[in-house]
Tab-separated table of N, CA and C and ligand atoms in Angstrom:
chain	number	residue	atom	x	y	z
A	1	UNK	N	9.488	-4.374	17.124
A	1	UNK	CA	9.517	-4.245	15.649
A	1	UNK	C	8.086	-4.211	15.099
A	2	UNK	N	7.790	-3.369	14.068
A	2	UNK	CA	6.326	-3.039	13.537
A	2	UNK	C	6.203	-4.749	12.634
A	3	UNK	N	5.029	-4.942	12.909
A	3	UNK	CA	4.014	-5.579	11.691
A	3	UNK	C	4.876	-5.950	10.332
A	4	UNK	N	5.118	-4.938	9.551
A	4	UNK	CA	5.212	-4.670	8.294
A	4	UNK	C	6.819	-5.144	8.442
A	5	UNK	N	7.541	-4.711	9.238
A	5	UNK	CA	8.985	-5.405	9.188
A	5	UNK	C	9.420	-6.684	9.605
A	6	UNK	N	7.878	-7.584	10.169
A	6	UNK	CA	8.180	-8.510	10.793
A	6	UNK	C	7.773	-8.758	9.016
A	7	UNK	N	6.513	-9.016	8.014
A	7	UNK	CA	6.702	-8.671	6.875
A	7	UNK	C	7.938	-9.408	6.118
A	8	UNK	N	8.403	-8.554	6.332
A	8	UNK	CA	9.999	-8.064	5.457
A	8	UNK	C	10.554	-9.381	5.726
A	9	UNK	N	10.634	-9.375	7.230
A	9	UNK	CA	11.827	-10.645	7.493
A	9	UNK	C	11.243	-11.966	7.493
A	10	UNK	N	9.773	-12.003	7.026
A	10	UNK	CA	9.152	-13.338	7.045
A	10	UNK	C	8.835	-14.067	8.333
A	11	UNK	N	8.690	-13.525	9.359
A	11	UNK	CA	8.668	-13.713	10.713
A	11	UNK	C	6.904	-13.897	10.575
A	12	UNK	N	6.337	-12.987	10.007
A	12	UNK	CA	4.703	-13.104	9.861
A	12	UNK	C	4.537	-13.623	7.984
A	13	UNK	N	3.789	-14.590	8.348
A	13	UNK	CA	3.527	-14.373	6.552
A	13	UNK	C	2.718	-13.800	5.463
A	14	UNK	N	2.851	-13.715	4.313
A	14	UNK	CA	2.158	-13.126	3.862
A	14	UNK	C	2.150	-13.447	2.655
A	15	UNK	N	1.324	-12.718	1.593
A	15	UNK	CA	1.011	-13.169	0.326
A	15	UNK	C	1.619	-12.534	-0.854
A	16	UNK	N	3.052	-13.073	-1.106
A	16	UNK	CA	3.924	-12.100	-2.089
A	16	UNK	C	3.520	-11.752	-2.865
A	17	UNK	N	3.361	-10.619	-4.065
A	17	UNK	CA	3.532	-10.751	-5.345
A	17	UNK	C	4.351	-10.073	-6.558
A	18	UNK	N	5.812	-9.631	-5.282
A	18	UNK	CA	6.726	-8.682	-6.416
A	18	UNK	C	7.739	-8.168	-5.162
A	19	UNK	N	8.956	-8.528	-5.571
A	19	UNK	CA	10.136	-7.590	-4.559
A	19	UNK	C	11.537	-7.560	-5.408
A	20	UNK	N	11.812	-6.405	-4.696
A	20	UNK	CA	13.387	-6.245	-4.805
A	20	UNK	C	14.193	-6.299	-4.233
A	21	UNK	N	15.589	-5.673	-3.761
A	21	UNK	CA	16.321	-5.568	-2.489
A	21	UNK	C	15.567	-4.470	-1.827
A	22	UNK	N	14.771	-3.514	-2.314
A	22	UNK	CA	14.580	-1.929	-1.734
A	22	UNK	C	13.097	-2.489	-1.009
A	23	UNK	N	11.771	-2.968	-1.926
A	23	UNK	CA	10.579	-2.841	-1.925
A	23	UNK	C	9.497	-4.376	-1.679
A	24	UNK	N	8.602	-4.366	-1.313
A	24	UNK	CA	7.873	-5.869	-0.957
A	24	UNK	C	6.351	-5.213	-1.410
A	25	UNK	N	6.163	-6.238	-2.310
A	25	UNK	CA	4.550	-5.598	-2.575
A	25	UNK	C	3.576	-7.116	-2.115
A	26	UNK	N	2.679	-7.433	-1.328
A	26	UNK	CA	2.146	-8.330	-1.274
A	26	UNK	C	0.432	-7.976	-0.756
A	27	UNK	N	-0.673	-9.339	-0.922
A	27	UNK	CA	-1.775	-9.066	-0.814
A	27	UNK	C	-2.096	-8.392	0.498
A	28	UNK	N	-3.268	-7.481	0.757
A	28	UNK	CA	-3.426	-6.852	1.892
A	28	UNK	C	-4.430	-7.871	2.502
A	29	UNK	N	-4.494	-8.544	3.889
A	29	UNK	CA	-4.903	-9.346	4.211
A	29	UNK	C	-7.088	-9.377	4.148
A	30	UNK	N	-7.439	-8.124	3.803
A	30	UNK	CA	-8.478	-7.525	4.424
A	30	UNK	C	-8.789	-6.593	3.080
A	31	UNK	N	-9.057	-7.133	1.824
A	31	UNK	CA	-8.882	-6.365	0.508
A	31	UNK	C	-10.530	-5.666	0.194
A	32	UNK	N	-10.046	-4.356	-0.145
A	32	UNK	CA	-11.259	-3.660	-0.102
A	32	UNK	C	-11.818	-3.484	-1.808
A	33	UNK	N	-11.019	-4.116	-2.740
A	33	UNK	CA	-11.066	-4.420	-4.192
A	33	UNK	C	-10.600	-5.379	-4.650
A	34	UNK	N	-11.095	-5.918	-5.489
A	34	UNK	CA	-10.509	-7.229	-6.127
A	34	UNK	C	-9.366	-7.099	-6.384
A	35	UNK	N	-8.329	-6.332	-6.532
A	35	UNK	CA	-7.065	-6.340	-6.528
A	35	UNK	C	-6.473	-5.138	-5.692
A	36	UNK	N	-6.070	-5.683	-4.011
A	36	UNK	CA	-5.460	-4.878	-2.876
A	36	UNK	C	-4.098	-5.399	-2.682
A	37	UNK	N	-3.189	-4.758	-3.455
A	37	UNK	CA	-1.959	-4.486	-2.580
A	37	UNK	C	-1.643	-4.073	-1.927
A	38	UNK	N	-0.881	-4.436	-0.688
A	38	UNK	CA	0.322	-3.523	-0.169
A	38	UNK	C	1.800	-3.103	-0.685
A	39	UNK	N	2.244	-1.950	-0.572
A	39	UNK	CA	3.550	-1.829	-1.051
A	39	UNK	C	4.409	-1.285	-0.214
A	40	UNK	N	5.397	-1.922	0.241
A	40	UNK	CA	6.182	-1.200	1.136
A	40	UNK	C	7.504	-0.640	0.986
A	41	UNK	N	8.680	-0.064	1.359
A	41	UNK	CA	9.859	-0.097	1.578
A	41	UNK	C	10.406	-1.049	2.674
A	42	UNK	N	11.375	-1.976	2.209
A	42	UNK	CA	11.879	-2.437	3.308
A	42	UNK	C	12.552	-2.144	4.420
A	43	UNK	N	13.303	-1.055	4.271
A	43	UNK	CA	13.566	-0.640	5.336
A	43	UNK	C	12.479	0.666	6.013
A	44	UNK	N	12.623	0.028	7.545
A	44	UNK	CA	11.561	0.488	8.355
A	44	UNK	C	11.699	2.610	8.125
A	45	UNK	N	10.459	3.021	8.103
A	45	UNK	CA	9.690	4.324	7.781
A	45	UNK	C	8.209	4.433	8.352
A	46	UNK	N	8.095	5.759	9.245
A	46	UNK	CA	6.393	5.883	9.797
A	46	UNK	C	5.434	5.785	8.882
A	47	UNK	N	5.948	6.831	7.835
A	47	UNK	CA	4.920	7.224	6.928
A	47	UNK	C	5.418	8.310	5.722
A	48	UNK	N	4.566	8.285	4.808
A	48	UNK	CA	4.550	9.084	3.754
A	48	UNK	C	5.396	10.299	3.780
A	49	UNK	N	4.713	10.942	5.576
A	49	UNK	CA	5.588	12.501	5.854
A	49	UNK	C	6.864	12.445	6.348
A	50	UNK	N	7.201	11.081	6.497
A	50	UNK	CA	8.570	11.701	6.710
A	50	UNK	C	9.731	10.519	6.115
A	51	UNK	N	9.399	10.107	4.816
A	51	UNK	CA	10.028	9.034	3.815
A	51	UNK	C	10.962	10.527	3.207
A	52	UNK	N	11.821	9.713	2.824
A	52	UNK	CA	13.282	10.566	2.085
A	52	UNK	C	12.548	10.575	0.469
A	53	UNK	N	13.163	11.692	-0.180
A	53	UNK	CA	13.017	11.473	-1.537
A	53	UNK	C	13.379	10.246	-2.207
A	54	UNK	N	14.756	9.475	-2.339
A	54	UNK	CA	15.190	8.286	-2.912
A	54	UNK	C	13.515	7.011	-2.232
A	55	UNK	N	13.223	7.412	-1.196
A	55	UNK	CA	12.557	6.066	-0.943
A	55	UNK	C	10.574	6.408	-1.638
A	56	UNK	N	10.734	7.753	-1.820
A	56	UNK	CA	9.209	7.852	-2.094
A	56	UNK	C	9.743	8.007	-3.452
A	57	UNK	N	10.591	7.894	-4.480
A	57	UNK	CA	10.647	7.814	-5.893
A	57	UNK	C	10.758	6.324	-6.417
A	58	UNK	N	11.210	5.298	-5.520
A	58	UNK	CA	11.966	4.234	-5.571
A	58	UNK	C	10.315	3.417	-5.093
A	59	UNK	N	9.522	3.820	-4.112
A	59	UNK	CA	8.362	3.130	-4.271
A	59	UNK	C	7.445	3.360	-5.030
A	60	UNK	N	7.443	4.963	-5.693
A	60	UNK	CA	6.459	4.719	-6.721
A	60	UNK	C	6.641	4.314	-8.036
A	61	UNK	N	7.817	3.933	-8.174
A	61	UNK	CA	8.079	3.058	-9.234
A	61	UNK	C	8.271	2.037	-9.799
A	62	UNK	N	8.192	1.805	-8.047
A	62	UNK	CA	7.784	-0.079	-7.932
A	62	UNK	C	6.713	-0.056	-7.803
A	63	UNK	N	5.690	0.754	-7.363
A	63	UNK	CA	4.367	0.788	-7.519
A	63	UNK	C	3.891	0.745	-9.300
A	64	UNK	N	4.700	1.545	-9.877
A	64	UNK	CA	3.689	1.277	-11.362
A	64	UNK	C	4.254	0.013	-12.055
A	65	UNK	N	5.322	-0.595	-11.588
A	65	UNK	CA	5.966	-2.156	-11.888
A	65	UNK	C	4.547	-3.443	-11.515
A	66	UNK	N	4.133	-3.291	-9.843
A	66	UNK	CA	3.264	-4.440	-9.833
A	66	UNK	C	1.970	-3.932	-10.518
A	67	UNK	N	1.664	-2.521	-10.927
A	67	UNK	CA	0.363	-2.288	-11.234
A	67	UNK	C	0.423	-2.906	-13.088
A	68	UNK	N	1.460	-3.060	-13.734
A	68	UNK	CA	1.806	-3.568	-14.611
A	68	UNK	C	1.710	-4.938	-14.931
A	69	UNK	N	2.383	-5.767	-13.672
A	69	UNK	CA	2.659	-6.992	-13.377
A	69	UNK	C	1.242	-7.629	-12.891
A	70	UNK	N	0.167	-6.953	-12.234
A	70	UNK	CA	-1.295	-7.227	-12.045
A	70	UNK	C	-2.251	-7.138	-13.245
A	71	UNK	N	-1.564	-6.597	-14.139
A	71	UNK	CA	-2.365	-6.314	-15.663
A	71	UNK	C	-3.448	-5.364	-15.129
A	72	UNK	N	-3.662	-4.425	-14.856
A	72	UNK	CA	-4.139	-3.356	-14.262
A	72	UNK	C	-3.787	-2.165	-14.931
A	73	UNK	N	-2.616	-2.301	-15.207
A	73	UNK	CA	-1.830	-0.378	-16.008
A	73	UNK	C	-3.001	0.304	-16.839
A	74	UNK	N	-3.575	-0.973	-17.846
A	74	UNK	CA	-4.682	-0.313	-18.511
A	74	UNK	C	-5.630	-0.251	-18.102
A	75	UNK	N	-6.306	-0.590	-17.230
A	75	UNK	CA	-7.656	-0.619	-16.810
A	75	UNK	C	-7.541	0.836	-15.781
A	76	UNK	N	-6.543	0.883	-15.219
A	76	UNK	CA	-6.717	2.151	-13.995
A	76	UNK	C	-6.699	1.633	-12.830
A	77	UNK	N	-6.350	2.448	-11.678
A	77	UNK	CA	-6.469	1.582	-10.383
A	77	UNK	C	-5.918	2.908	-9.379
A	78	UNK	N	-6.018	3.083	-8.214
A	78	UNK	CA	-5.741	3.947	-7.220
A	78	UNK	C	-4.835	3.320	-6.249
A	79	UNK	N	-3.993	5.009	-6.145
A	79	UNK	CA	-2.742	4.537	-4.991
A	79	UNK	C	-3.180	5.648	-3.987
A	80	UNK	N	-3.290	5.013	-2.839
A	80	UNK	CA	-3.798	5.439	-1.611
A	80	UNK	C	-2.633	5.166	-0.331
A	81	UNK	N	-2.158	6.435	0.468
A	81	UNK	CA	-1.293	6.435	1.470
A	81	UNK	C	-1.952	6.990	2.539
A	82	UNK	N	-2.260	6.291	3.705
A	82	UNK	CA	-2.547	6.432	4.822
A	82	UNK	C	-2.002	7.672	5.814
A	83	UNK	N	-1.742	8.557	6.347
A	83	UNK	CA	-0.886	9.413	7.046
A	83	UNK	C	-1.331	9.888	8.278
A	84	UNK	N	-0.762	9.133	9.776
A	84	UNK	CA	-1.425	9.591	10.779
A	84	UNK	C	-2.803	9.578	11.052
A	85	UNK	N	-3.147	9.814	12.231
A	85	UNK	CA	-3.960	9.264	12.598
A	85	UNK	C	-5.541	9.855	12.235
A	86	UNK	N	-5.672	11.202	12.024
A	86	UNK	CA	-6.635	11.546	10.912
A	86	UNK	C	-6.539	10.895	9.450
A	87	UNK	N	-5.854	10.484	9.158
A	87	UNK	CA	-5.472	9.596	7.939
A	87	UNK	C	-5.879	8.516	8.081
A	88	UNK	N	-6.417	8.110	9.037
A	88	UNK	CA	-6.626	6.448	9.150
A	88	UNK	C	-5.372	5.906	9.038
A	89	UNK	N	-4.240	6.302	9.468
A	89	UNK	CA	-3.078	4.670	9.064
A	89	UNK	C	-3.006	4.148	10.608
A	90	UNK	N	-3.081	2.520	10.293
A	90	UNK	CA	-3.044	1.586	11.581
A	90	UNK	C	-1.912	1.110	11.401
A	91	UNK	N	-1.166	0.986	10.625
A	91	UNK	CA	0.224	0.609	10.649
A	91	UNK	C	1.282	1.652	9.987
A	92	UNK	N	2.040	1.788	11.246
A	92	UNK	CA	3.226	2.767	11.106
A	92	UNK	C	4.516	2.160	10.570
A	93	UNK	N	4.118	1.957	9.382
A	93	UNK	CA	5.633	1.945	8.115
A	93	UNK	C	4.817	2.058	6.556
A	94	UNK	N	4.929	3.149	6.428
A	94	UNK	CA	5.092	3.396	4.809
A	94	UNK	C	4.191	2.436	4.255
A	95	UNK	N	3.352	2.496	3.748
A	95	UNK	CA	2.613	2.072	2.881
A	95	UNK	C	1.886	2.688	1.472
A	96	UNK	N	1.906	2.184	0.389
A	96	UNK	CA	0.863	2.311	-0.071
A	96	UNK	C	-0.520	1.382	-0.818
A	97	UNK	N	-1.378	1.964	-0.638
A	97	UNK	CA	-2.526	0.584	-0.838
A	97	UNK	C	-2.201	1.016	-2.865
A	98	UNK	N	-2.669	-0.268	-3.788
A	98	UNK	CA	-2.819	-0.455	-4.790
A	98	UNK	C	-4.313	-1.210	-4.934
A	99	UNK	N	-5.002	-0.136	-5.358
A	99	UNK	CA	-6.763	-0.860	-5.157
A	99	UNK	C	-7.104	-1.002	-7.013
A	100	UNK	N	-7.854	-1.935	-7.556
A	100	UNK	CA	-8.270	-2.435	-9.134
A	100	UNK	C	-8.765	-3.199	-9.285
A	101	UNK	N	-8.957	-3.513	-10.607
A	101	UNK	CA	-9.962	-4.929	-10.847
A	101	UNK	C	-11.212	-4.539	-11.176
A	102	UNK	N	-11.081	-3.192	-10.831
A	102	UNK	CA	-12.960	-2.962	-10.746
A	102	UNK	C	-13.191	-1.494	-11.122
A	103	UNK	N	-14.427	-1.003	-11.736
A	103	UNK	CA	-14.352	0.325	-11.767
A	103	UNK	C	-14.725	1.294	-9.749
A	104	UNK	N	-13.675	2.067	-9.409
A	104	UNK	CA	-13.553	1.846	-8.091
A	104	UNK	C	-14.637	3.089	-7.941
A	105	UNK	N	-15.483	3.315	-6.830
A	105	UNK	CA	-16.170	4.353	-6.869
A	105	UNK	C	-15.222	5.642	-6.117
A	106	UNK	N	-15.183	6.233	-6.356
A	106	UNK	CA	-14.945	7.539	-5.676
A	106	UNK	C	-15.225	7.837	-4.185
A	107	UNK	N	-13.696	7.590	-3.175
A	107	UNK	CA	-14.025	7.287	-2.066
A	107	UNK	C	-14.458	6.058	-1.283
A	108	UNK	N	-14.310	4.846	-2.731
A	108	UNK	CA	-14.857	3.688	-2.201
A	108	UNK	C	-13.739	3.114	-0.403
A	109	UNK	N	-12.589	3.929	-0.609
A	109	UNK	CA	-11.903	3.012	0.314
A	109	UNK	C	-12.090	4.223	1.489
A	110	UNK	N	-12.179	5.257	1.744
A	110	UNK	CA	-12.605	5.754	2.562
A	110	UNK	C	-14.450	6.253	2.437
A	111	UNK	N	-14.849	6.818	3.339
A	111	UNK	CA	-16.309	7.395	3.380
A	111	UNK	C	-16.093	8.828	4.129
A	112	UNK	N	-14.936	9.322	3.933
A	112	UNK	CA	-14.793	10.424	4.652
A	112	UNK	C	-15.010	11.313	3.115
A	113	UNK	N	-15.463	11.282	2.197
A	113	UNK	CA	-15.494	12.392	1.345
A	113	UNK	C	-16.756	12.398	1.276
A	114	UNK	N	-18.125	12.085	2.001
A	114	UNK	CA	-18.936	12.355	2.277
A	114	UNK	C	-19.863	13.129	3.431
A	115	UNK	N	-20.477	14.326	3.093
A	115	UNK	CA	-20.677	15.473	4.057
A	115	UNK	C	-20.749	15.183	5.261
A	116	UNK	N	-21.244	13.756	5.359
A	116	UNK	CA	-22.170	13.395	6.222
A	116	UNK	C	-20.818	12.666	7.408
A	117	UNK	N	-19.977	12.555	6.934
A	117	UNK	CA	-18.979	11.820	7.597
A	117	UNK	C	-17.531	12.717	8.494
A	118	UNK	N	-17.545	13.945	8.165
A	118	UNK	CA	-16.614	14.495	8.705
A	118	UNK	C	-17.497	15.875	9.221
B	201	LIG	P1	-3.545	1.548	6.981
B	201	LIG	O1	-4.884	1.688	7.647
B	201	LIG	O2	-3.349	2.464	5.806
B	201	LIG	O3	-2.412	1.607	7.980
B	201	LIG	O4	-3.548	0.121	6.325
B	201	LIG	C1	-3.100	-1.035	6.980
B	201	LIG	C2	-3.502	-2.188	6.106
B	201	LIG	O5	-2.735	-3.308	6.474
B	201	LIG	C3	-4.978	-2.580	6.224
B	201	LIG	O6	-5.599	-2.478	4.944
B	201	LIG	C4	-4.920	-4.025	6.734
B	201	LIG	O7	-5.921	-4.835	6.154
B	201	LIG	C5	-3.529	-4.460	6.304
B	201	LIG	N1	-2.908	-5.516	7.105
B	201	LIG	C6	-2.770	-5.554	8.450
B	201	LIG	N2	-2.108	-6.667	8.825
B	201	LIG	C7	-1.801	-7.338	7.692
B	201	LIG	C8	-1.110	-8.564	7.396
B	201	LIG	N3	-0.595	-9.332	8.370
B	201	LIG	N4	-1.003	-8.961	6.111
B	201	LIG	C9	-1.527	-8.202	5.114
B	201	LIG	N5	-2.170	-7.032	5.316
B	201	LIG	C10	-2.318	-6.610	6.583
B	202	LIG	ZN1	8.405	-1.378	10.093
């Protein structure tokens, strides 16, 4: 069983801050902004490319719920999905990062949009 579903079932712990029956949003252990979520679907998914419509409409709308619930909606903040392994994702279930708090620089969470890097 992945990481993220051990997650789910509380088998690993973690740092809640918003769920439903569908979705688990909690702190990312390793936060690259003053305010890093994770957001997941609970039931287990690789990734972005191959999530069903109901589950990629159903998380981004729990995504603009905790970005609400973080007091963030107004300030702005970036949703970032990992995809495969040119993508950088290290964990295979659905994610998306929720990065804020801060004015974020452009590319702050990757360095691949710099010439010099790809
Ligand atoms: P990605 O590279 O998009 O797959 O992102 C995986 C993210 O999961 C990274 O930002 C890690 O810091 C985070 N992460 C890994 N293990 C845990 C954990 N046990 N609790 C919270 N976040 C985690
Ligand atoms: Zn999983």
């Amino acid at each position: 069983m992945c990481i993220f579903c051990k997650i789910v079932r509380d088998e690993i712990p973690s740092n809640r801050v918003h769920e439903n029956d569908d979705f688990l949003a909690f702190h990312d252990i390793n936060p690259k902004a003053p305010i890093h979520i994770l957001i997941i679907p609970k039931a287990h998914t690789a990734s972005f490319a191959t999530a069903d419509a109901k589950t990629l409409e159903g998380l981004s709308l729990f995504t603009q719920e905790v970005a609400r619930l973080m007091g963030i909606d107004q300030s702005g903040y970036r949703v970032i999905t990992n995809i495969g392994e040119d993508g950088g994702q290290e964990v295979a279930h659905l994610h998306y990062h929720l990065l804020g708090g801060a004015k974020l620089r452009f590319g702050h969470f990757t360095d691949a949009n710099t010439k010099d890097n790809f």
